[in-house]
Coordinates of C-alpha atoms in Angstrom, one line a residue:
X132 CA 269.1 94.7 205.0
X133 CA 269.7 93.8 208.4
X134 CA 269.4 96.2 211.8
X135 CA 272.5 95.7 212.5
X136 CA 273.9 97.0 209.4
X137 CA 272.6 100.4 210.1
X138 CA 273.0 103.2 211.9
X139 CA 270.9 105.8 214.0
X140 CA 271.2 109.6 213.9
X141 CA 270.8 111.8 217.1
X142 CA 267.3 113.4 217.3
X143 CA 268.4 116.9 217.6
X144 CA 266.3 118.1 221.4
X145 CA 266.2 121.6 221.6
X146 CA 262.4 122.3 222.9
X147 CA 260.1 125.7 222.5
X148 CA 263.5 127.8 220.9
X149 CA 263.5 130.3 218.9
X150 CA 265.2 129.5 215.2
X151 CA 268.4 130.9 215.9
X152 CA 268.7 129.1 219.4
X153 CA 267.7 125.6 217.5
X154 CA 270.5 126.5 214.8
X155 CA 273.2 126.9 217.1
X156 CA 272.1 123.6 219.5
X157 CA 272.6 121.6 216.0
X158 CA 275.8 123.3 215.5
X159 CA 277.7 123.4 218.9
X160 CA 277.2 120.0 220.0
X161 CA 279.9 120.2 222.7
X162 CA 282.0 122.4 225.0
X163 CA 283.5 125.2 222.9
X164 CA 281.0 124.4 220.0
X165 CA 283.0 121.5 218.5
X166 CA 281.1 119.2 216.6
X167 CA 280.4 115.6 218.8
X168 CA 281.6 112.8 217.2
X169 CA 279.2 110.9 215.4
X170 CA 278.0 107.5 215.9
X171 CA 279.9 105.1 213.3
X172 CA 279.4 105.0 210.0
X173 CA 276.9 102.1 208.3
X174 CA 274.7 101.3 205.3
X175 CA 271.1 101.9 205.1
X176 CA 269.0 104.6 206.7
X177 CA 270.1 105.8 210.0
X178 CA 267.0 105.0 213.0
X179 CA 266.5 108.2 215.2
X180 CA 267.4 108.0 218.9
X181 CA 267.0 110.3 222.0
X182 CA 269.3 112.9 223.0
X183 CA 269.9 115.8 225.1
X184 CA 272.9 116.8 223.5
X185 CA 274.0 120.5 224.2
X186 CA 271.1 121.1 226.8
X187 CA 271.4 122.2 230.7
X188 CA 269.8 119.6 233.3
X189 CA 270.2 122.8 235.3
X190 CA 269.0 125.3 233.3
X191 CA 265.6 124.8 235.0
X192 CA 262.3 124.1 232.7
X193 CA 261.3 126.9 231.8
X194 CA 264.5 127.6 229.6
X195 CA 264.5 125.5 226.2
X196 CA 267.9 124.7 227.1
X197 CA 267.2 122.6 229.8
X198 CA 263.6 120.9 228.8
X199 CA 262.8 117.8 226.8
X200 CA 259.5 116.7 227.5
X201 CA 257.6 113.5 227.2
X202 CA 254.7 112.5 228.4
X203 CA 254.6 110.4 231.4
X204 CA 253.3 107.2 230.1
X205 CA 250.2 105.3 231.4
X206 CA 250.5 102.3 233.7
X207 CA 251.4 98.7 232.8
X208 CA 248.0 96.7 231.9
X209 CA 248.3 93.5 234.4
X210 CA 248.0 89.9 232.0
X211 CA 243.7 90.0 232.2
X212 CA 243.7 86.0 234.0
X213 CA 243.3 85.2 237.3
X214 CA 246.9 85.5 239.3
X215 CA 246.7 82.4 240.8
X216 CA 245.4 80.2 238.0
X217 CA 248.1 82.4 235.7
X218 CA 251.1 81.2 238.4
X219 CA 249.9 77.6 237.9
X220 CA 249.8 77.9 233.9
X221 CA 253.3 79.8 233.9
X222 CA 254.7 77.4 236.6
X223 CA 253.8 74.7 234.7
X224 CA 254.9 75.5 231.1
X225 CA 258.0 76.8 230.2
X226 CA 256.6 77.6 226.7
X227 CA 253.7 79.6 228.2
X228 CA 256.4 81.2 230.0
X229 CA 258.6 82.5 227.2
X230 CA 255.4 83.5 225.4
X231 CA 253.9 85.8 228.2
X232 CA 257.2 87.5 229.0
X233 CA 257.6 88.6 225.7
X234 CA 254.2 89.6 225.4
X235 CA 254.9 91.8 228.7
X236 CA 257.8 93.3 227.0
X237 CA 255.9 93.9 224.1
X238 CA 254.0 96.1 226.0
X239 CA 256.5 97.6 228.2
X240 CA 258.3 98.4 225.0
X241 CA 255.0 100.7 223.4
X242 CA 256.5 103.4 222.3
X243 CA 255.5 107.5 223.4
X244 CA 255.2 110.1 221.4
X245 CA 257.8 113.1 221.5
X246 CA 257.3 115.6 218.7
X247 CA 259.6 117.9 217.4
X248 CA 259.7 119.9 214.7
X249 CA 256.8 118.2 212.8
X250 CA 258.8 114.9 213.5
X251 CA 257.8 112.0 216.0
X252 CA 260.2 110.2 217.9
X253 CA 259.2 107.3 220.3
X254 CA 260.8 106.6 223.6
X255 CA 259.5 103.0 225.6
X256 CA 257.0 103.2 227.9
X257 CA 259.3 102.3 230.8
X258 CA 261.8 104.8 230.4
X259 CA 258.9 107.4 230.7
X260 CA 258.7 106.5 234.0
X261 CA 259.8 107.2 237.8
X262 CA 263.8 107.1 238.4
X263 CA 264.8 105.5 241.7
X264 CA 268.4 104.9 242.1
X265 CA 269.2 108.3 239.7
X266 CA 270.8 111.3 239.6
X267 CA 266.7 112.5 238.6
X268 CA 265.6 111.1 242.0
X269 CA 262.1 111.3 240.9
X270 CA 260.6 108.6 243.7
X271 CA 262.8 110.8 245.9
X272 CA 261.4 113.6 245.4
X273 CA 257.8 111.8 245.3
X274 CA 258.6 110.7 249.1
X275 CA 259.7 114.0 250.1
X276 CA 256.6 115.6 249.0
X277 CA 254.4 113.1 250.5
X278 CA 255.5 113.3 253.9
X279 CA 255.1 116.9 253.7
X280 CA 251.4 117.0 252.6
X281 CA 251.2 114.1 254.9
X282 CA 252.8 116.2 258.0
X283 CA 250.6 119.4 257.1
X284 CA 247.0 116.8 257.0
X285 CA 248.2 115.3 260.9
X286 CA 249.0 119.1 262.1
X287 CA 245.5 119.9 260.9
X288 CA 242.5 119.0 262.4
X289 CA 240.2 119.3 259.6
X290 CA 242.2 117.4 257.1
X291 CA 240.5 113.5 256.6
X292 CA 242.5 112.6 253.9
X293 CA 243.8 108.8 254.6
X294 CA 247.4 108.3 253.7
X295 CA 246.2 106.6 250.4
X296 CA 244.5 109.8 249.1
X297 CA 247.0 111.7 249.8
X298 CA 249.6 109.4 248.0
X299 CA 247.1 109.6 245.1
X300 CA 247.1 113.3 245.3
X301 CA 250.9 113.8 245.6
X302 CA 251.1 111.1 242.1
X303 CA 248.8 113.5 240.2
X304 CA 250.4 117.1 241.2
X305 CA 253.1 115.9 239.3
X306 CA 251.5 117.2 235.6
X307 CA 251.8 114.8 232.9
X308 CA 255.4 115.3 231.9
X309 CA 258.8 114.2 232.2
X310 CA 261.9 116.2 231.5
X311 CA 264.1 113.4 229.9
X312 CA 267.1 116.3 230.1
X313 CA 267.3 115.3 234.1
X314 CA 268.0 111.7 232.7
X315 CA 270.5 112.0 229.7
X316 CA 272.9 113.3 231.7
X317 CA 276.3 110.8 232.0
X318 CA 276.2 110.5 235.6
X319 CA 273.4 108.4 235.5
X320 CA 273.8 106.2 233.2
X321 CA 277.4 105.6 234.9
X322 CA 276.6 105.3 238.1
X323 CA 277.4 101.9 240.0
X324 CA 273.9 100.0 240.7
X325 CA 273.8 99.0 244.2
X326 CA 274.0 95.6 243.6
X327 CA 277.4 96.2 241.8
X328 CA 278.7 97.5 244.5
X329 CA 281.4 95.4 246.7
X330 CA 282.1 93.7 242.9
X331 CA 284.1 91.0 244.3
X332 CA 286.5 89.5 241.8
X333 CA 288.6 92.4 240.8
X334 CA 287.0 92.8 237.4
X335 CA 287.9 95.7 235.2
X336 CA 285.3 99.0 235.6
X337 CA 283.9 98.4 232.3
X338 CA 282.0 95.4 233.8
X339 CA 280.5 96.8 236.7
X340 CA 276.6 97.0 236.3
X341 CA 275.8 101.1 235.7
X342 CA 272.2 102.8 235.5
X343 CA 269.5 103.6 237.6
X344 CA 265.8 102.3 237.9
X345 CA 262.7 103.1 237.3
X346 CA 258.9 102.1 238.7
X347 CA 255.7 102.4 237.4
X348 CA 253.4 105.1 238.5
X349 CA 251.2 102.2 240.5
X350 CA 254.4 100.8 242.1
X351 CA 255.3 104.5 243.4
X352 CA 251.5 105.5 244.6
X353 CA 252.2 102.1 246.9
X354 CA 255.3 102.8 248.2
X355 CA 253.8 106.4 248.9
X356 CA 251.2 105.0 250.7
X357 CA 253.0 102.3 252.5
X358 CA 255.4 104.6 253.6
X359 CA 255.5 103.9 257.2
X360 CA 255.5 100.3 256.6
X361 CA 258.6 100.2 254.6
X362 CA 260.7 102.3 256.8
X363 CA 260.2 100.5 260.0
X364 CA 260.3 97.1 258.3
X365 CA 262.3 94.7 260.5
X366 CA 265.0 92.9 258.9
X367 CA 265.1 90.5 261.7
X368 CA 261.5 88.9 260.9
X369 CA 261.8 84.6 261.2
X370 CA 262.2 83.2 258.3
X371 CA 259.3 80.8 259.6
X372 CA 257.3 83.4 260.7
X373 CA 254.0 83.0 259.1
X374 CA 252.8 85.4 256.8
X375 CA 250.0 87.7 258.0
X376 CA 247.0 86.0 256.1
X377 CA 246.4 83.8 253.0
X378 CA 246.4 87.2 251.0
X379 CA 249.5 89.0 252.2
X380 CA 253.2 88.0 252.3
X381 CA 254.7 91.0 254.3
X382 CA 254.0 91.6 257.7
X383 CA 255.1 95.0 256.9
X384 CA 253.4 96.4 253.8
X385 CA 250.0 95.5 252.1
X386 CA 251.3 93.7 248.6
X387 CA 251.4 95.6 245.4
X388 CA 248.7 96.3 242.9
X389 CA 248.9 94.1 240.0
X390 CA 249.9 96.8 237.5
X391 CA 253.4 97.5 239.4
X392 CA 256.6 97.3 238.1
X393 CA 260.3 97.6 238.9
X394 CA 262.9 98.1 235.7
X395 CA 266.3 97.7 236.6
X396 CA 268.8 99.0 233.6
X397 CA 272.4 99.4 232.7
X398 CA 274.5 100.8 229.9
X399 CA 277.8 101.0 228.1
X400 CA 279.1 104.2 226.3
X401 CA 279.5 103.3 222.9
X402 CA 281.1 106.3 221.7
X403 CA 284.2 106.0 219.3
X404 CA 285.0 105.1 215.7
X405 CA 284.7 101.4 217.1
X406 CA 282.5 101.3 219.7
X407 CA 282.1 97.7 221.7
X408 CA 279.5 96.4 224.4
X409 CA 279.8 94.1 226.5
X410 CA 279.0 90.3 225.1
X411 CA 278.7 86.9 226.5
X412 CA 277.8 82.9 225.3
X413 CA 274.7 81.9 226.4
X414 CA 274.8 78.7 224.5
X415 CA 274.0 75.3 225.8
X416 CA 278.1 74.6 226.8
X417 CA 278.1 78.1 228.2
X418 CA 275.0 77.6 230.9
X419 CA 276.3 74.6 231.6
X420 CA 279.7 75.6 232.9
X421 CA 277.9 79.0 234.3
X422 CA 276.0 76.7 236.3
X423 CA 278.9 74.5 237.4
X424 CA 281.3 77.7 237.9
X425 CA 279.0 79.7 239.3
X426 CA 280.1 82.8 237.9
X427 CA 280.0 84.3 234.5
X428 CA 283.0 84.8 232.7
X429 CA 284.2 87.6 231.6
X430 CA 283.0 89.5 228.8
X431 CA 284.1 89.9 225.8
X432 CA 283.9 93.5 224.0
X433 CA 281.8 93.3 220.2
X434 CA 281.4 95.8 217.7
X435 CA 277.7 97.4 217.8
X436 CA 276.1 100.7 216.1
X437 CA 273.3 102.3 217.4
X438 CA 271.3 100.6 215.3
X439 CA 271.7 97.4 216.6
X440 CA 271.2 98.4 220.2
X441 CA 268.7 100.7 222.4
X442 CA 270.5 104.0 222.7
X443 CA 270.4 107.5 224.0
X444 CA 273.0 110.5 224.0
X445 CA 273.5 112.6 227.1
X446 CA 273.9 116.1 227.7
X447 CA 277.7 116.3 227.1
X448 CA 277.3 114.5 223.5
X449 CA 278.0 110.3 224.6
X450 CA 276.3 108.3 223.0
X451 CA 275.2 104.9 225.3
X452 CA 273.7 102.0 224.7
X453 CA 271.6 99.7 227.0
X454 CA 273.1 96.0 227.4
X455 CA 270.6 94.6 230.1
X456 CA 267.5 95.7 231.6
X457 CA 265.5 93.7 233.9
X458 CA 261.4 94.2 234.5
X459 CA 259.5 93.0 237.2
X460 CA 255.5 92.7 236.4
X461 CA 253.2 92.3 239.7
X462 CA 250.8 89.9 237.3
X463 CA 251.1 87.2 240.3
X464 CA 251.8 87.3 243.8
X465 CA 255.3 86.1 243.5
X466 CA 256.0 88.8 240.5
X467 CA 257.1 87.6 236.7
X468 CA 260.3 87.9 236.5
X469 CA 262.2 89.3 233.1
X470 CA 265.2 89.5 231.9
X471 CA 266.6 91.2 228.5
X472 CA 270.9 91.1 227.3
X473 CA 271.6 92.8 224.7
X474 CA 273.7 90.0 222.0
X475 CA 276.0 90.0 219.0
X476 CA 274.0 86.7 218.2
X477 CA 270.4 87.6 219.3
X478 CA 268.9 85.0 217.1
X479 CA 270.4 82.1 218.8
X480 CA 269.6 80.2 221.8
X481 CA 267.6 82.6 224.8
X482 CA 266.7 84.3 221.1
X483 CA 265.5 82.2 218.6
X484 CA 261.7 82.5 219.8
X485 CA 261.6 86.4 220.1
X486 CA 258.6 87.6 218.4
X487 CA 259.0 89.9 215.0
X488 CA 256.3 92.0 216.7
X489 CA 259.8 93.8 218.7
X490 CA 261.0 94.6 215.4
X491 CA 258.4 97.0 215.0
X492 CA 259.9 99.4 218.0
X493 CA 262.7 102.0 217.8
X494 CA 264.0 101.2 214.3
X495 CA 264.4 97.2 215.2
X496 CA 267.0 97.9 217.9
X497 CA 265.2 94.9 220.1
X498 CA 265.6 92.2 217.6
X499 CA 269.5 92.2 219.0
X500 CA 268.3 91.1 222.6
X501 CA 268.0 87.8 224.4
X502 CA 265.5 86.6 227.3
X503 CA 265.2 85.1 229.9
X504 CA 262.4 84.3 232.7
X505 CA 261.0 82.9 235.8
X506 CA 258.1 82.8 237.5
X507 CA 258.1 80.7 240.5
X508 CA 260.8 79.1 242.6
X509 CA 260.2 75.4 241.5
X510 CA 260.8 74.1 237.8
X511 CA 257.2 72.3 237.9
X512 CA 257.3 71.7 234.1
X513 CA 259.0 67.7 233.6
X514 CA 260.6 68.9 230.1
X515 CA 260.7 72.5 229.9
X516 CA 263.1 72.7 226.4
X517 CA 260.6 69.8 224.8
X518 CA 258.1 72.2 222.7
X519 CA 261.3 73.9 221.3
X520 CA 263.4 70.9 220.3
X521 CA 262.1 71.1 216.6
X522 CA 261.7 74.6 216.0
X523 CA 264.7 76.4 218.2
X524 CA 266.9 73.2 218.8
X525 CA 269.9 75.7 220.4
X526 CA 266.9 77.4 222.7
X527 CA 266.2 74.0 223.7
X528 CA 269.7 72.8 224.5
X529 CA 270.1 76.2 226.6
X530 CA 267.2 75.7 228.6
X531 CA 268.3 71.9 228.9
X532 CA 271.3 72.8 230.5
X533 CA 270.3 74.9 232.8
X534 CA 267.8 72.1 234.0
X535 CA 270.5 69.7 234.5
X536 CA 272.2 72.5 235.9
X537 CA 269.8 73.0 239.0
X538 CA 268.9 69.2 238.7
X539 CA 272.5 68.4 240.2
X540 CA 272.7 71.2 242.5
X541 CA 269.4 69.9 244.1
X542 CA 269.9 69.9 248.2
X543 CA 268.2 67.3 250.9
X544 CA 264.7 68.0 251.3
X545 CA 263.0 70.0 251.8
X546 CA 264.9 71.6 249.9
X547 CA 265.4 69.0 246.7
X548 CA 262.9 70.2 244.1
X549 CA 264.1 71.1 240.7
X550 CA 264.4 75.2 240.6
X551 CA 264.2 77.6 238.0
X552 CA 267.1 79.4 236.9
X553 CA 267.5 82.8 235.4
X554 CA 270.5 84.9 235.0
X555 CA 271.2 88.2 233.3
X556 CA 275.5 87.5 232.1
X557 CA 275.6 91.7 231.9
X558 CA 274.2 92.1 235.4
X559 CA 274.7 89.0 237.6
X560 CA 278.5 89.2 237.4
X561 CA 279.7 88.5 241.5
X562 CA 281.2 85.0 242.0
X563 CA 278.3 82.8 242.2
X564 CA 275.5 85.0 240.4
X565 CA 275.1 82.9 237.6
X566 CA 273.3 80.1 238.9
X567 CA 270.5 82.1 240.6
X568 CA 267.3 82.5 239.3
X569 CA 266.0 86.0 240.2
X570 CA 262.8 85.0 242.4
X571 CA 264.8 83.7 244.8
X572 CA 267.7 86.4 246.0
X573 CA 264.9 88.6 246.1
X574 CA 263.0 87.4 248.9
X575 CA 265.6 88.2 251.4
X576 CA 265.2 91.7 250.7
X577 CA 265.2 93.2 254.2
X578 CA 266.2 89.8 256.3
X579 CA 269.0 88.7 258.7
X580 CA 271.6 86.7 257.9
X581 CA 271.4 84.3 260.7
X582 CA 274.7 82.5 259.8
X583 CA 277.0 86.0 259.8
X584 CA 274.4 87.9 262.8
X585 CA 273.7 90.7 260.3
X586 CA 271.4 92.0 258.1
X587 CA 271.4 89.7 254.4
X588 CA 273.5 91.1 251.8
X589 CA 272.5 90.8 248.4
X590 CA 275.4 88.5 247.5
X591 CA 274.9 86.8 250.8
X592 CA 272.2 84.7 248.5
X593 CA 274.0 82.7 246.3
X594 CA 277.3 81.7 248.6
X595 CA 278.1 77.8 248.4
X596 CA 279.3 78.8 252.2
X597 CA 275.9 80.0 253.1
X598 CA 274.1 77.2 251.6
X599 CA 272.4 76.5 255.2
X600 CA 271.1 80.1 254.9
X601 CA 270.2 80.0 251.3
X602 CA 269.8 76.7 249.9
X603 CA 270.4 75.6 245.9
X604 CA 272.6 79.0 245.9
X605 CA 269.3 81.1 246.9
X606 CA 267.1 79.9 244.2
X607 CA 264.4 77.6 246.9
X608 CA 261.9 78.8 248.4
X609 CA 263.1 78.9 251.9
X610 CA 261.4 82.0 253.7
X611 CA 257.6 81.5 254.5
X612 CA 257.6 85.6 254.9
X613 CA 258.5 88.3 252.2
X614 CA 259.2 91.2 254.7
X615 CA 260.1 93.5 251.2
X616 CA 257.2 92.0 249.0
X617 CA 260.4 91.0 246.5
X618 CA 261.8 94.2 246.5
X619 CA 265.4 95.3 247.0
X620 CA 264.5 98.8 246.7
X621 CA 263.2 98.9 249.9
X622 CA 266.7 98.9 251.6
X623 CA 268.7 99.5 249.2
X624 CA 266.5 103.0 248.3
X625 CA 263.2 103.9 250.2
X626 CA 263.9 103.0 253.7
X627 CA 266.7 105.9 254.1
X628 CA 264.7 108.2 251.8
X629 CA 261.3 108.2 254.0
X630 CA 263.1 108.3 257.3
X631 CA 265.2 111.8 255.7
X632 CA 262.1 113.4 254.5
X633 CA 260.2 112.3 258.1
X634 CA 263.1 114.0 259.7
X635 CA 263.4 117.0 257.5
X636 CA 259.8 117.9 258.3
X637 CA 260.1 117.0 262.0
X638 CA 257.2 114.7 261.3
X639 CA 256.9 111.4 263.4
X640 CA 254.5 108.4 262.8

């Protein structure tokens, strides 16, 4: 029986309660103690999800009514090769490619433990850890602890501490929990991403990008530590500048450790007697008029349960699935870049060569998601759909036509090398997005946009108008400098969060 003909049941999350308080959570699911309405109806046994149905993120911890605990899970383990001689394999072979980003999903995907009740439920590794862009601010609040400890070492004399050791500190006072009821609340898994904001083709709400993100433990000790760095990073550094040295892209912040990671995510409620997510062709025709277009159409709405989909339930009993998620791996320099969409079809094209190792997580819910990846700016490999031709014949004709795709949109040197494409249709939905290829809009995080005399917008990048600016639609390597070491968040989150927490402790650099 397939997935997809099932469906999940709501693991009931009342922590540390007392019998009666437990009965009553599974009782009173919503205001007034009505009875939430239950995800729909399929054959075969129901797969558990997460929920925080009934609790209070503001009850506070200590109350089982607002606590649901899960460990805080480990840091990503970097791909154990070289970086550089792992760029020049994935750069070189699209099939190597496909197999190490599912391999890294694999084990982004491990599950941790939660226990309840003499039952154990398993939540990814990546969703255990630190929310950015949240209504749990938990980098946030890291930063804002940081700068205190940090203000209290300068004021006195005695303290030695360098700001790395005290980043390290601040990363382990944390304990070695996370409340997932500061999470499951609505809000955040609504919430506009930042990227989606400005949506510039008047698109219905249901297709704006909405979630939050998250970062390793690694990534957030860095940003900790780099503090300074990021908040007085110039966005009006040449684009020809040359980098600091042979080891460091950013004239503004030491690079990342290897085991860092950004997670981008967003959702659709999927509550209802027919609930739909968002869906779109990712055939060989459809990359080939994406790539022409520019843009991706709109989506269409299909029927899911949440057993065919990665799901959670909030505090206030909505159920929501997640349609996209993106991870970033620091394995190389210039970051591997992944990207997951959730599809009515996952077994076709960007699908037919996920592993059945996925099936083995949450109930099976990621055999119904497609991939894709990039690793570099250049398309180095001469025939990248060749080793699946045989085997995964619509894969092939997908990755085929995105080739062509960037082949034509080539520009005059020295910007005329074949680039890599790799679009996520559930996320990269502004006019123009869905030609770009991930690695390259994200080096002109924290630039200038000589062209318009202001700082580079995030759909600045892929602008036939701007072309000057940001060649083949942003995908080329252009910049020689990555002020932002690839990251958005810098401007988009950590740059106003440092400089409020430096002034709220009257603490100056």
């Amino acid at each position: 029986m397939s997935a997809s003909s099932r469906t999940r049941t709501p693991l009931l999350a009342a922590l540390a309660a007392p019998l009666a308080l437990i009965g009553a959570l599974l009782a009173s699911c919503g205001p007034g103690g009505t009875t939430a309405e239950a995800p729909p109806a399929g054959e075969g046994a129901p797969v558990q999800f997460l929920t925080a149905n009934g609790l209070n993120p503001q009850a506070g911890e200590a109350s089982p009514l607002g606590r649901l605990l899960i460990g805080r899970g480990k840091d990503y383990t970097p791909i154990a090769e070289d970086p550089k001689a792992l760029f020049d394999r994935l750069e070189a072979s699209m099939a190597d490619r496909r197999k190490t980003a599912w391999t890294i999903v694999e084990a982004l995907l491990e599950p941790q433990k939660l226990t309840l009740e003499g039952k154990t439920y398993e939540v990814p590794l990546w969703h255990t850890w630190y929310e950015g862009m949240s209504v749990n601010p938990e980098v946030d609040q890291k930063i804002k602890l940081f700068i205190a400890q940090l203000a209290a070492c300068k004021a006195d004399a005695a303290c030695k501490k360098t700001r790395a050791e005290i980043a390290h500190e601040v990363m382990e006072q944390a304990g070695t929990d996370k409340n997932m009821v500061r999470s499951l609340v609505s809000a955040n898994l609504t919430q506009v991403l930042k990227q989606s904001e400005g949506f510039d083709r008047g698109a219905p709400e249901e297709e704006l990008g909405r979630g939050f993100t998250l970062f390793s433990p690694s990534f957030v000790e860095h940003v900790l530590a780099q503090a300074q760095g990021i908040e007085t990073c110039s966005n009006k550094i040449p684009w020809n500048q040359p980098p600091p040295s042979a080891s460091q892209f950013s004239p503004c912040v030491d690079e990342f450790p290897r085991n860092a990671v950004m997670v981008k995510t967003s959702w659709d409620e999927i509550d209802g007697a027919a609930p739909k997510v968002s869906a779109h062709a990712t055939d060989a025709a459809a990359i080939t008029a994406v790539l022409k277009g520019g843009s991706w159409p709109k989506p269409t709405l299909e029927p899911v349960t949440t057993n065919g989909i990665y799901a959670v339930q909030t505090t206030d009993g909505k159920v929501y699935g997640l349609k996209s998620i993106h991870f970033s791996t620091k394995d190389t320099r210039e970051w591997i870049w992944i990207s997951l969409w959730w599809s009515p079809k996952p077994d076709e094209d960007f699908g037919q060569d996920r592993p059945a190792a996925l099936a083995k997580f949450n109930g099976g819910v990621w055999s119904h998601y497609k991939m894709c990846v990039t690793t570099a700016f250049n398309e180095t490999d001469p025939k990248p759909w060749g080793p699946y031709e045989s085997g995964q014949p619509g894969l092939a004709s997908a990755i085929k036509a995105a080739y062509d795709g960037a082949t034509e949109q080539r520009n005059p040197a020295p910007y005329d090398k074949v680039t890599t494409w790799c679009s996520n249709p559930n996320l990269e939905h502004h006019t123009g997005n869905g030609r770009t290829n991930c690695i390259g809009c994200h080096q002109y995080s924290v630039t200038w946009n000589e062209l318009k005399n202001r700082e580079t917008y995030f759909n600045d990048t892929y602008t036939a108008s701007m072309a000057a600016e940001y060649p083949q639609y942003g995908r080329a390597l252009r910049r020689t400098n990555f002020p932002a070491e690839f990251a958005w968040s810098f401007g988009m989150e950590f740059q106003d969060q440092i400089k409020e927490a430096r002034e709220d402790q009257g603490f100056n650099w």
